[in-house]
Amino acid sequence: MGKPTGFLEYQRLSEAYEPVAERLKKYKEFVLRLTDEQAAVQGARCMDCGIPFCNNGCPVNNIIPDWNDLVYRGQWKEAIEVLHSTNNFPEFTGRICPAPCEAACTLNINADAVGIKSIEHAIIDKAWEEGWVQPRPAAVKTGKKVAVVGSGPAGLAAAQQLARVGHDVTVFEKSSRIGGLLRYGIPDFKMEKGLIDRRMAQMEAEGVRFRAGVIVGAETTGPGIANDAQEFVSAEALQKDFDAVVLAAGSEVPRDLPVPGRDLVGVHFALEFLIPQNKAVAGDGPNPISAEGKHVVVIGGGDTGSDCVGTSNRHGAASVTQFELMPMPPEEENKALTWPYWPIKMRTSSSHEEGCERDFAVATKEFFGKDGRVTGLKAVRLEWKDGRMSEVAGSEFEVKADLVFFAMGFTNPLGKLLEAFGVEKDARGNAKATTDGVGCYATSAPKVFAAGDVRRGQSLVVWAIREGRQCAREVDQFLMGETVLPR
């Protein structure tokens, strides 16, 4: 805990943002982290709540009260040690995690939750600045070789954990740069990619080998996929050359909307817009899709949709409209019914604040255009009763649209990766692997494991890190007969 009476004395202080007019001119991060003094005061708000529900609200089970207390007392180096004990990459989660820990905070029952995410952000950034984040190579090598397929947060977490206990780890990535959707799916204004690069340098010093531009198992194609591979490695070769294989390839098949006019020019999946933009920021060529001066419609109300909104505004879109199939959620949740679980409530992102008209309970029925290019869409209002959706008679309307982005989520791993390894699928088309009992994360294929979105389906970065860490423990147990890695 922090100060015993801190939650009574201090108000929650959220991180500040640069002004909208300034941040729209660039693709740099614009969140201003708390000062050391501000973070200490926020840490003081952590209660002696007896049962810290935030620990279980956090998928990686961060020991949150401990590092809140350490920050309050100015013991920053100890704070990063506690934080790193459960989370390999707090600079990622401190920026892009939605913070389910804060929803579970005991103080959140009848007041503002402790600003856990902002404190985490402050701890890790200070740790990098002070030089406290150093490589931790294994003292003894095991002689065992592990291949990790996919370099998103699950793959990186698994690779780092396995390297630190002495295994020789090689990470394979289909794109030309390491990071998966951390690199290509999340805009730089939310998370700059230098954060990935410095972790890569640390991991290379720990013995991890990175091989980018490599297709593993089967040809991988898909809408907007950053597939610029120059090399192919078969599943058989990996199974022969490595003692274990971890599949952490993510879930990148986007949901489509097969309505009339779907094939008009200007109707795209979100990643067809976001991936080239991240490449453009990295200096890898211009984005072929420009929203400058155009009326943009984003279909889908989640984080990917928000990223399309923010990127369109930076392009200089004439207008941005976002449709959501579900009804507008309440401004505030009923905490007596939802706490300590993640509540459904109205969430307005920084991208929405930069300029966006949001409309709820809307279904798109048709796209129309001129000379083969989209110029608008037809939609209808929806009514929800008892969990069932029906169209409201006479509620049809049209919206002007020069660009349309589908941001309705992702369903499955790409291509035939799982088939190439002979991995059995679950009912949703993901890798079938349990997280309970004996053989956690092990697939039906010999010595092949699966972690992250390729196993659980589309989820959060923090869940991917959790799965990567836990999978690494199971791989180490499989290879050595015992393990010292934490769950």
Coordinates of C-alpha atoms in Angstrom, one line a residue:
M1 CA 0.0 0.0 0.0
G2 CA 1.0 3.6 -0.1
K3 CA 0.1 6.2 2.5
P4 CA -2.6 4.9 4.9
T5 CA -4.8 7.9 4.4
G6 CA -3.6 8.8 0.9
F7 CA -6.8 7.8 -0.8
L8 CA -8.6 10.3 1.4
E9 CA -6.1 13.1 1.0
Y10 CA -5.3 13.0 -2.8
Q11 CA -7.3 13.1 -5.9
R12 CA -6.5 11.0 -9.0
L13 CA -4.3 12.8 -11.5
S14 CA -4.4 11.4 -15.0
E15 CA -1.5 11.9 -17.5
A16 CA -1.8 15.0 -19.6
Y17 CA -1.9 15.2 -23.4
E18 CA -0.3 17.6 -25.8
P19 CA -2.9 20.0 -27.4
V20 CA -4.8 18.4 -30.2
A21 CA -3.6 21.0 -32.7
E22 CA 0.0 20.1 -32.0
R23 CA -0.2 16.3 -31.9
L24 CA -2.1 16.1 -35.1
K25 CA 1.0 17.5 -36.9
K26 CA 3.1 14.4 -36.1
Y27 CA 3.1 10.7 -35.4
K28 CA 5.0 10.9 -32.1
E29 CA 3.6 10.0 -28.7
F30 CA 1.8 12.9 -27.0
V31 CA 1.1 11.5 -23.5
L32 CA 3.0 13.4 -20.9
R33 CA 4.1 11.0 -18.2
L34 CA 3.8 11.9 -14.5
T35 CA 6.7 13.5 -12.8
D36 CA 8.4 11.6 -10.0
E37 CA 6.6 13.7 -7.5
Q38 CA 3.2 13.3 -9.1
A39 CA 3.7 9.5 -9.4
A40 CA 4.6 9.3 -5.7
V41 CA 1.4 11.1 -4.8
Q42 CA -0.6 8.8 -7.0
G43 CA 1.1 5.8 -5.4
A44 CA 0.1 7.1 -2.0
R45 CA -3.5 6.6 -3.0
C46 CA -3.1 2.8 -3.0
M47 CA -5.2 1.5 -0.1
D48 CA -4.5 -1.2 2.4
C49 CA -7.5 -3.0 1.0
G50 CA -6.7 -6.5 2.4
I51 CA -7.4 -8.3 -0.9
P52 CA -5.8 -6.5 -3.8
F53 CA -8.3 -7.3 -6.5
C54 CA -6.1 -5.4 -9.0
N55 CA -3.6 -8.3 -9.0
N56 CA -6.2 -10.6 -10.4
G57 CA -7.7 -7.9 -12.6
C58 CA -4.3 -7.7 -14.3
P59 CA -3.7 -10.7 -16.7
V60 CA 0.0 -10.8 -15.8
N61 CA -0.8 -10.5 -12.1
N62 CA 1.3 -7.5 -11.6
I63 CA 2.1 -7.0 -7.9
I64 CA 0.6 -3.6 -8.0
P65 CA 0.4 -2.6 -4.3
D66 CA 4.1 -3.3 -3.8
W67 CA 5.3 -1.1 -6.6
N68 CA 2.8 1.6 -5.7
D69 CA 4.3 1.7 -2.2
L70 CA 7.8 1.7 -3.5
V71 CA 7.1 4.7 -5.8
Y72 CA 5.5 6.5 -2.9
R73 CA 8.6 6.0 -0.9
G74 CA 10.9 7.0 -3.7
Q75 CA 12.4 3.5 -4.2
W76 CA 12.2 3.5 -7.9
K77 CA 14.9 0.9 -8.6
E78 CA 13.2 -1.6 -6.4
A79 CA 9.9 -0.7 -8.1
I80 CA 11.1 -1.7 -11.5
E81 CA 12.4 -5.0 -10.1
V82 CA 9.0 -5.8 -8.8
L83 CA 7.3 -4.7 -12.0
H84 CA 9.7 -6.8 -14.2
S85 CA 9.1 -9.8 -12.0
T86 CA 5.7 -10.3 -13.7
N87 CA 5.8 -8.2 -16.9
N88 CA 8.6 -8.4 -19.5
F89 CA 7.5 -5.3 -21.3
P90 CA 5.8 -2.7 -19.1
E91 CA 6.6 0.0 -21.6
F92 CA 4.1 -1.6 -23.9
T93 CA 1.4 -2.2 -21.4
G94 CA 2.0 1.2 -19.7
R95 CA 1.0 2.8 -23.0
I96 CA -1.6 0.7 -24.7
C97 CA -3.2 -1.6 -22.1
P98 CA -6.8 -0.6 -21.3
A99 CA -5.9 -1.2 -17.6
P100 CA -8.4 -3.8 -16.3
C101 CA -6.4 -3.6 -13.1
E102 CA -7.9 -0.1 -12.5
A103 CA -11.5 -1.5 -13.0
A104 CA -10.7 -4.0 -10.3
C105 CA -9.1 -1.5 -7.9
T106 CA -11.0 -1.5 -4.5
L107 CA -11.0 2.3 -4.5
N108 CA -12.9 2.1 -7.7
I109 CA -16.0 0.9 -5.8
N110 CA -17.1 4.4 -4.8
A111 CA -14.3 6.7 -6.0
D112 CA -11.7 7.1 -8.7
A113 CA -9.4 4.1 -9.1
V114 CA -5.7 4.4 -8.4
G115 CA -3.9 5.5 -11.5
I116 CA -2.0 2.2 -11.9
K117 CA -1.3 2.5 -15.6
S118 CA 0.3 5.9 -15.3
I119 CA 2.5 4.8 -12.4
E120 CA 3.6 1.8 -14.4
H121 CA 4.4 4.1 -17.3
A122 CA 6.5 6.3 -15.0
I123 CA 8.4 3.4 -13.5
I124 CA 9.6 1.8 -16.7
D125 CA 10.4 5.1 -18.5
K126 CA 12.5 6.2 -15.5
A127 CA 14.2 2.7 -15.4
W128 CA 15.3 3.0 -19.0
E129 CA 16.5 6.6 -18.4
E130 CA 18.5 5.6 -15.4
G131 CA 20.1 2.5 -17.1
W132 CA 18.5 0.0 -14.8
V133 CA 17.1 -2.1 -17.7
Q134 CA 20.0 -4.4 -18.6
P135 CA 20.4 -7.7 -20.4
R136 CA 20.1 -10.8 -18.1
P137 CA 21.9 -13.6 -20.1
A138 CA 21.7 -17.1 -18.7
A139 CA 24.7 -18.2 -16.6
V140 CA 24.6 -21.7 -18.1
K141 CA 23.4 -22.8 -21.5
T142 CA 21.2 -25.9 -21.8
G143 CA 22.0 -26.8 -25.3
K144 CA 18.3 -26.9 -26.2
K145 CA 17.0 -25.0 -29.2
V146 CA 13.6 -23.4 -29.4
A147 CA 11.9 -21.8 -32.4
V148 CA 9.4 -19.0 -31.8
V149 CA 7.1 -18.3 -34.8
G150 CA 5.8 -14.7 -34.5
S151 CA 7.4 -11.7 -32.9
G152 CA 4.4 -10.0 -31.3
P153 CA 4.2 -9.6 -27.5
A154 CA 3.4 -13.3 -26.9
G155 CA 6.4 -14.5 -29.0
L156 CA 8.8 -11.9 -27.5
A157 CA 7.8 -12.7 -24.0
A158 CA 8.2 -16.4 -24.5
A159 CA 11.6 -15.9 -26.3
Q160 CA 13.0 -13.7 -23.5
Q161 CA 11.9 -16.1 -20.7
L162 CA 13.3 -19.1 -22.5
A163 CA 16.6 -17.4 -23.3
R164 CA 17.1 -16.3 -19.7
V165 CA 17.0 -20.0 -18.5
G166 CA 19.7 -20.9 -21.1
H167 CA 17.9 -22.1 -24.2
D168 CA 19.0 -21.0 -27.7
V169 CA 16.0 -19.2 -29.0
T170 CA 15.4 -18.1 -32.6
V171 CA 12.4 -15.8 -33.4
F172 CA 10.9 -16.0 -36.9
E173 CA 8.9 -13.1 -38.3
K174 CA 7.2 -12.9 -41.7
S175 CA 7.6 -9.1 -41.9
S176 CA 10.8 -7.2 -42.5
R177 CA 10.8 -5.8 -39.0
I178 CA 10.3 -7.5 -35.6
G179 CA 7.3 -6.7 -33.5
G180 CA 4.2 -8.2 -35.1
L181 CA 1.1 -6.0 -34.6
L182 CA 3.0 -4.1 -31.9
R183 CA 5.1 -2.8 -34.9
Y184 CA 2.5 -2.7 -37.6
G185 CA -0.9 -2.6 -36.0
I186 CA -0.5 0.1 -33.3
P187 CA 0.1 3.7 -34.6
D188 CA 3.3 5.4 -33.6
F189 CA 1.4 8.2 -31.9
K190 CA 0.2 5.5 -29.3
M191 CA 3.5 3.6 -29.1
E192 CA 6.7 4.7 -30.8
K193 CA 8.6 1.8 -32.3
G194 CA 12.0 2.6 -30.7
L195 CA 10.5 0.9 -27.6
I196 CA 10.5 -2.4 -29.5
D197 CA 14.0 -1.8 -30.9
R198 CA 15.6 -1.3 -27.5
R199 CA 14.0 -4.4 -26.2
M200 CA 15.3 -6.3 -29.2
A201 CA 18.8 -5.1 -28.4
Q202 CA 18.4 -6.3 -24.8
M203 CA 17.1 -9.7 -26.0
E204 CA 19.9 -10.1 -28.5
A205 CA 22.4 -9.5 -25.7
E206 CA 20.6 -12.2 -23.8
G207 CA 21.1 -14.6 -26.8
V208 CA 17.9 -14.4 -28.7
R209 CA 18.3 -14.5 -32.5
F210 CA 15.8 -12.7 -34.7
R211 CA 15.1 -13.7 -38.3
A212 CA 12.8 -11.3 -40.0
G213 CA 11.3 -11.7 -43.5
V214 CA 10.8 -15.4 -43.1
I215 CA 7.6 -17.3 -43.9
V216 CA 7.2 -20.4 -41.7
G217 CA 5.1 -23.5 -42.6
A218 CA 2.9 -22.2 -45.3
E219 CA 2.4 -19.2 -47.5
T220 CA 0.8 -16.4 -45.4
T221 CA -1.3 -13.8 -47.2
G222 CA -4.1 -11.6 -46.2
P223 CA -5.5 -8.1 -46.5
G224 CA -3.1 -5.5 -45.4
I225 CA -0.6 -8.0 -44.0
A226 CA 3.0 -6.8 -43.7
N227 CA 4.2 -9.8 -45.6
D228 CA 7.4 -8.9 -47.3
A229 CA 9.2 -12.2 -46.7
Q230 CA 12.2 -13.1 -48.7
E231 CA 12.7 -16.6 -47.2
F232 CA 10.6 -19.7 -46.6
V233 CA 11.1 -22.3 -43.8
S234 CA 9.0 -25.5 -43.7
A235 CA 7.3 -26.8 -40.6
E236 CA 9.2 -30.0 -41.0
A237 CA 12.5 -28.2 -40.9
L238 CA 11.7 -26.4 -37.7
Q239 CA 10.4 -29.6 -36.1
K240 CA 13.6 -31.4 -37.1
D241 CA 16.1 -28.6 -36.2
F242 CA 14.6 -27.4 -32.9
D243 CA 13.8 -29.2 -29.7
A244 CA 10.6 -27.2 -29.3
V245 CA 8.5 -24.8 -31.4
V246 CA 6.3 -22.0 -30.0
L247 CA 3.6 -20.8 -32.4
A248 CA 2.8 -17.2 -31.5
A249 CA 1.7 -15.9 -34.8
G250 CA -1.4 -13.9 -33.7
S251 CA -4.8 -13.6 -35.1
E252 CA -4.9 -11.5 -38.3
V253 CA -7.8 -12.6 -40.4
P254 CA -10.2 -9.6 -40.3
R255 CA -14.0 -9.8 -40.2
D256 CA -15.5 -8.8 -43.5
L257 CA -18.7 -7.1 -44.4
P258 CA -20.0 -8.8 -47.6
V259 CA -22.7 -6.3 -48.6
P260 CA -23.5 -4.8 -52.1
G261 CA -20.7 -2.5 -53.2
R262 CA -18.0 -4.2 -51.0
D263 CA -15.7 -4.3 -54.0
L264 CA -15.7 -0.6 -54.7
V265 CA -12.4 1.2 -54.6
G266 CA -11.9 2.9 -51.3
V267 CA -13.4 0.2 -49.1
H268 CA -10.6 -1.4 -47.0
F269 CA -9.8 -3.5 -44.1
A270 CA -8.2 -1.4 -41.3
L271 CA -4.8 -3.0 -41.5
E272 CA -4.6 -2.1 -45.2
F273 CA -4.4 1.5 -43.9
L274 CA -2.6 1.1 -40.6
I275 CA 0.3 -1.2 -41.6
P276 CA 1.4 1.0 -44.6
Q277 CA 1.2 4.1 -42.3
N278 CA 3.5 2.6 -39.8
K279 CA 5.8 1.6 -42.6
A280 CA 5.7 5.1 -43.9
V281 CA 6.6 6.5 -40.5
A282 CA 9.5 4.1 -40.3
G283 CA 10.8 5.3 -43.7
D284 CA 9.8 2.2 -45.6
G285 CA 7.8 4.0 -48.4
P286 CA 4.6 6.0 -48.6
N287 CA 1.1 4.9 -47.6
P288 CA -0.8 4.1 -50.8
I289 CA -4.1 5.1 -49.0
S290 CA -4.5 8.8 -48.2
A291 CA -7.4 10.2 -46.2
E292 CA -6.4 13.8 -46.9
G293 CA -9.5 15.9 -47.7
K294 CA -11.7 12.8 -47.7
H295 CA -14.9 11.8 -45.8
V296 CA -13.9 8.7 -43.8
V297 CA -16.2 6.1 -42.3
V298 CA -14.9 3.6 -39.8
I299 CA -17.0 0.6 -39.2
G300 CA -16.2 -0.9 -35.8
G301 CA -16.0 0.8 -32.4
G302 CA -12.9 -0.8 -30.8
D303 CA -9.3 0.1 -30.5
T304 CA -8.5 -0.7 -34.2
G305 CA -11.3 1.6 -35.2
S306 CA -10.0 4.3 -32.9
D307 CA -6.5 3.9 -34.5
C308 CA -8.1 4.5 -37.9
V309 CA -9.8 7.6 -36.6
G310 CA -6.5 9.0 -35.2
T311 CA -4.5 8.2 -38.4
S312 CA -7.2 9.7 -40.6
N313 CA -7.2 12.9 -38.6
R314 CA -3.4 13.1 -39.0
H315 CA -3.8 12.7 -42.8
G316 CA -6.1 15.7 -42.8
A317 CA -9.5 14.0 -43.4
A318 CA -12.4 16.3 -44.2
S319 CA -14.6 14.3 -41.7
V320 CA -14.4 11.1 -39.8
T321 CA -17.5 9.1 -38.8
Q322 CA -17.4 5.9 -36.7
F323 CA -20.3 3.3 -36.7
E324 CA -20.8 0.8 -33.9
L325 CA -23.3 -2.1 -34.2
M326 CA -24.0 -2.2 -30.5
P327 CA -26.1 0.5 -28.7
M328 CA -24.4 3.4 -27.0
P329 CA -23.2 2.2 -23.6
P330 CA -23.9 4.2 -20.4
E331 CA -21.6 7.0 -19.5
E332 CA -21.0 5.4 -16.1
E333 CA -21.2 1.8 -15.1
N334 CA -23.2 0.4 -12.2
K335 CA -20.3 -0.4 -10.0
A336 CA -22.4 -2.4 -7.6
L337 CA -23.1 -4.8 -10.4
T338 CA -19.8 -4.8 -12.4
W339 CA -16.9 -4.4 -9.9
P340 CA -14.3 -5.9 -10.0
Y341 CA -14.9 -6.9 -13.6
W342 CA -14.3 -5.0 -16.8
P343 CA -17.4 -2.8 -17.2
I344 CA -19.2 -1.9 -20.4
K345 CA -19.4 1.9 -20.5
M346 CA -18.8 4.8 -22.8
R347 CA -15.1 5.1 -23.6
T348 CA -13.8 8.1 -25.5
S349 CA -10.2 7.7 -26.7
S350 CA -7.7 10.5 -27.5
S351 CA -8.3 9.9 -31.2
H352 CA -12.1 10.5 -30.7
E353 CA -11.2 13.8 -29.0
E354 CA -9.2 14.8 -32.0
G355 CA -12.3 14.8 -34.2
C356 CA -14.9 12.1 -34.8
E357 CA -18.6 11.7 -35.1
R358 CA -19.7 8.5 -33.4
D359 CA -23.0 6.7 -34.1
F360 CA -24.3 3.6 -32.3
A361 CA -26.7 0.8 -33.1
V362 CA -26.1 1.2 -36.8
A363 CA -25.8 -1.5 -39.5
T364 CA -24.3 -0.9 -42.9
K365 CA -26.5 -2.3 -45.7
E366 CA -24.8 -1.2 -48.9
F367 CA -21.9 0.8 -50.4
F368 CA -22.5 2.9 -53.5
G369 CA -20.2 4.8 -55.8
K370 CA -19.3 6.3 -59.1
D371 CA -16.9 5.0 -61.7
G372 CA -16.0 2.1 -59.5
R373 CA -15.1 4.2 -56.4
V374 CA -17.1 4.5 -53.2
T375 CA -18.9 7.7 -52.6
G376 CA -21.2 6.8 -49.8
L377 CA -23.1 4.1 -47.9
K378 CA -26.6 3.2 -46.9
A379 CA -27.2 2.3 -43.3
V380 CA -30.1 1.5 -41.0
R381 CA -30.7 2.0 -37.3
L382 CA -31.0 -1.0 -35.0
E383 CA -33.1 -1.8 -32.0
W384 CA -31.8 -4.1 -29.4
K385 CA -34.3 -6.0 -27.2
D386 CA -33.4 -9.0 -24.9
G387 CA -30.0 -9.3 -26.6
R388 CA -31.6 -9.5 -30.1
M389 CA -31.1 -7.1 -32.9
S390 CA -33.7 -5.9 -35.3
E391 CA -33.8 -3.1 -37.9
V392 CA -35.9 0.0 -37.2
A393 CA -38.5 0.3 -39.9
G394 CA -38.1 3.5 -42.0
S395 CA -34.7 4.4 -40.3
E396 CA -32.6 4.0 -43.4
F397 CA -30.1 6.9 -44.1
E398 CA -27.1 7.6 -46.3
V399 CA -23.6 8.9 -45.4
K400 CA -21.0 10.4 -47.7
A401 CA -17.9 8.3 -47.7
D402 CA -14.7 8.5 -49.9
L403 CA -12.9 6.0 -47.7
V404 CA -14.3 3.1 -45.6
F405 CA -12.3 1.1 -43.1
F406 CA -13.5 -2.2 -41.6
A407 CA -12.4 -2.4 -37.9
M408 CA -14.7 -5.2 -36.7
G409 CA -12.1 -7.4 -35.1
F410 CA -10.1 -10.5 -36.1
T411 CA -11.1 -14.2 -36.2
N412 CA -8.2 -16.6 -36.9
P413 CA -4.6 -17.1 -37.5
L414 CA -3.5 -16.4 -41.1
G415 CA -3.0 -18.9 -43.9
K416 CA -2.4 -22.6 -43.2
L417 CA 0.2 -22.3 -40.5
L418 CA -1.6 -24.6 -38.1
E419 CA -2.2 -27.2 -40.9
A420 CA 1.5 -27.1 -41.8
F421 CA 2.4 -28.2 -38.3
G422 CA -0.5 -30.6 -38.0
V423 CA -2.0 -28.7 -35.1
E424 CA -5.6 -29.5 -34.2
K425 CA -7.9 -26.5 -34.2
D426 CA -10.6 -25.5 -31.7
A427 CA -14.2 -24.6 -32.7
R428 CA -13.1 -21.1 -33.6
G429 CA -10.3 -22.1 -35.8
N430 CA -7.5 -21.3 -33.4
A431 CA -4.8 -23.6 -32.2
K432 CA -6.3 -26.1 -29.7
A433 CA -4.2 -26.1 -26.5
T434 CA -5.3 -26.1 -22.9
T435 CA -4.1 -23.8 -20.1
D436 CA -5.1 -26.1 -17.3
G437 CA -3.6 -29.3 -15.9
V438 CA -0.7 -31.2 -17.5
G439 CA 0.7 -30.1 -20.8
C440 CA -0.5 -26.5 -20.8
Y441 CA 0.0 -24.7 -24.1
A442 CA 1.0 -28.0 -25.8
T443 CA -0.8 -28.6 -29.1
S444 CA -1.7 -31.9 -30.7
A445 CA 1.6 -31.8 -32.7
P446 CA 4.7 -33.2 -31.0
K447 CA 6.9 -30.6 -29.3
V448 CA 4.8 -27.8 -30.7
F449 CA 3.2 -25.2 -28.3
A450 CA 0.9 -22.3 -29.0
A451 CA 0.4 -19.0 -27.1
G452 CA -1.2 -15.6 -27.5
D453 CA -3.9 -14.8 -30.1
V454 CA -3.1 -17.8 -32.2
R455 CA -4.5 -19.9 -29.3
R456 CA -7.0 -17.7 -27.5
G457 CA -8.2 -15.5 -30.3
Q458 CA -8.0 -11.7 -30.6
S459 CA -7.2 -10.2 -27.3
L460 CA -5.1 -7.6 -25.4
V461 CA -1.3 -7.1 -25.5
V462 CA -1.2 -7.9 -21.7
W463 CA -2.9 -11.2 -22.3
A464 CA -0.4 -12.1 -25.0
I465 CA 2.5 -11.3 -22.6
R466 CA 0.9 -13.5 -20.0
E467 CA 0.5 -16.4 -22.4
G468 CA 4.0 -16.0 -23.7
R469 CA 5.4 -16.2 -20.2
Q470 CA 3.3 -19.1 -19.1
C471 CA 4.0 -21.0 -22.4
A472 CA 7.7 -20.5 -21.8
R473 CA 7.4 -22.2 -18.4
E474 CA 5.7 -25.2 -20.0
V475 CA 8.3 -25.4 -22.8
D476 CA 11.1 -25.3 -20.2
Q477 CA 9.4 -28.0 -18.1
F478 CA 9.0 -30.1 -21.3
L479 CA 12.7 -29.7 -22.3
M480 CA 14.3 -30.0 -18.8
G481 CA 11.9 -32.0 -16.7
E482 CA 11.7 -29.1 -14.3
T483 CA 11.6 -25.3 -14.4
V484 CA 12.4 -22.2 -12.4
L485 CA 10.3 -19.9 -14.5
P486 CA 7.3 -18.3 -12.8
R487 CA 3.7 -18.9 -13.7

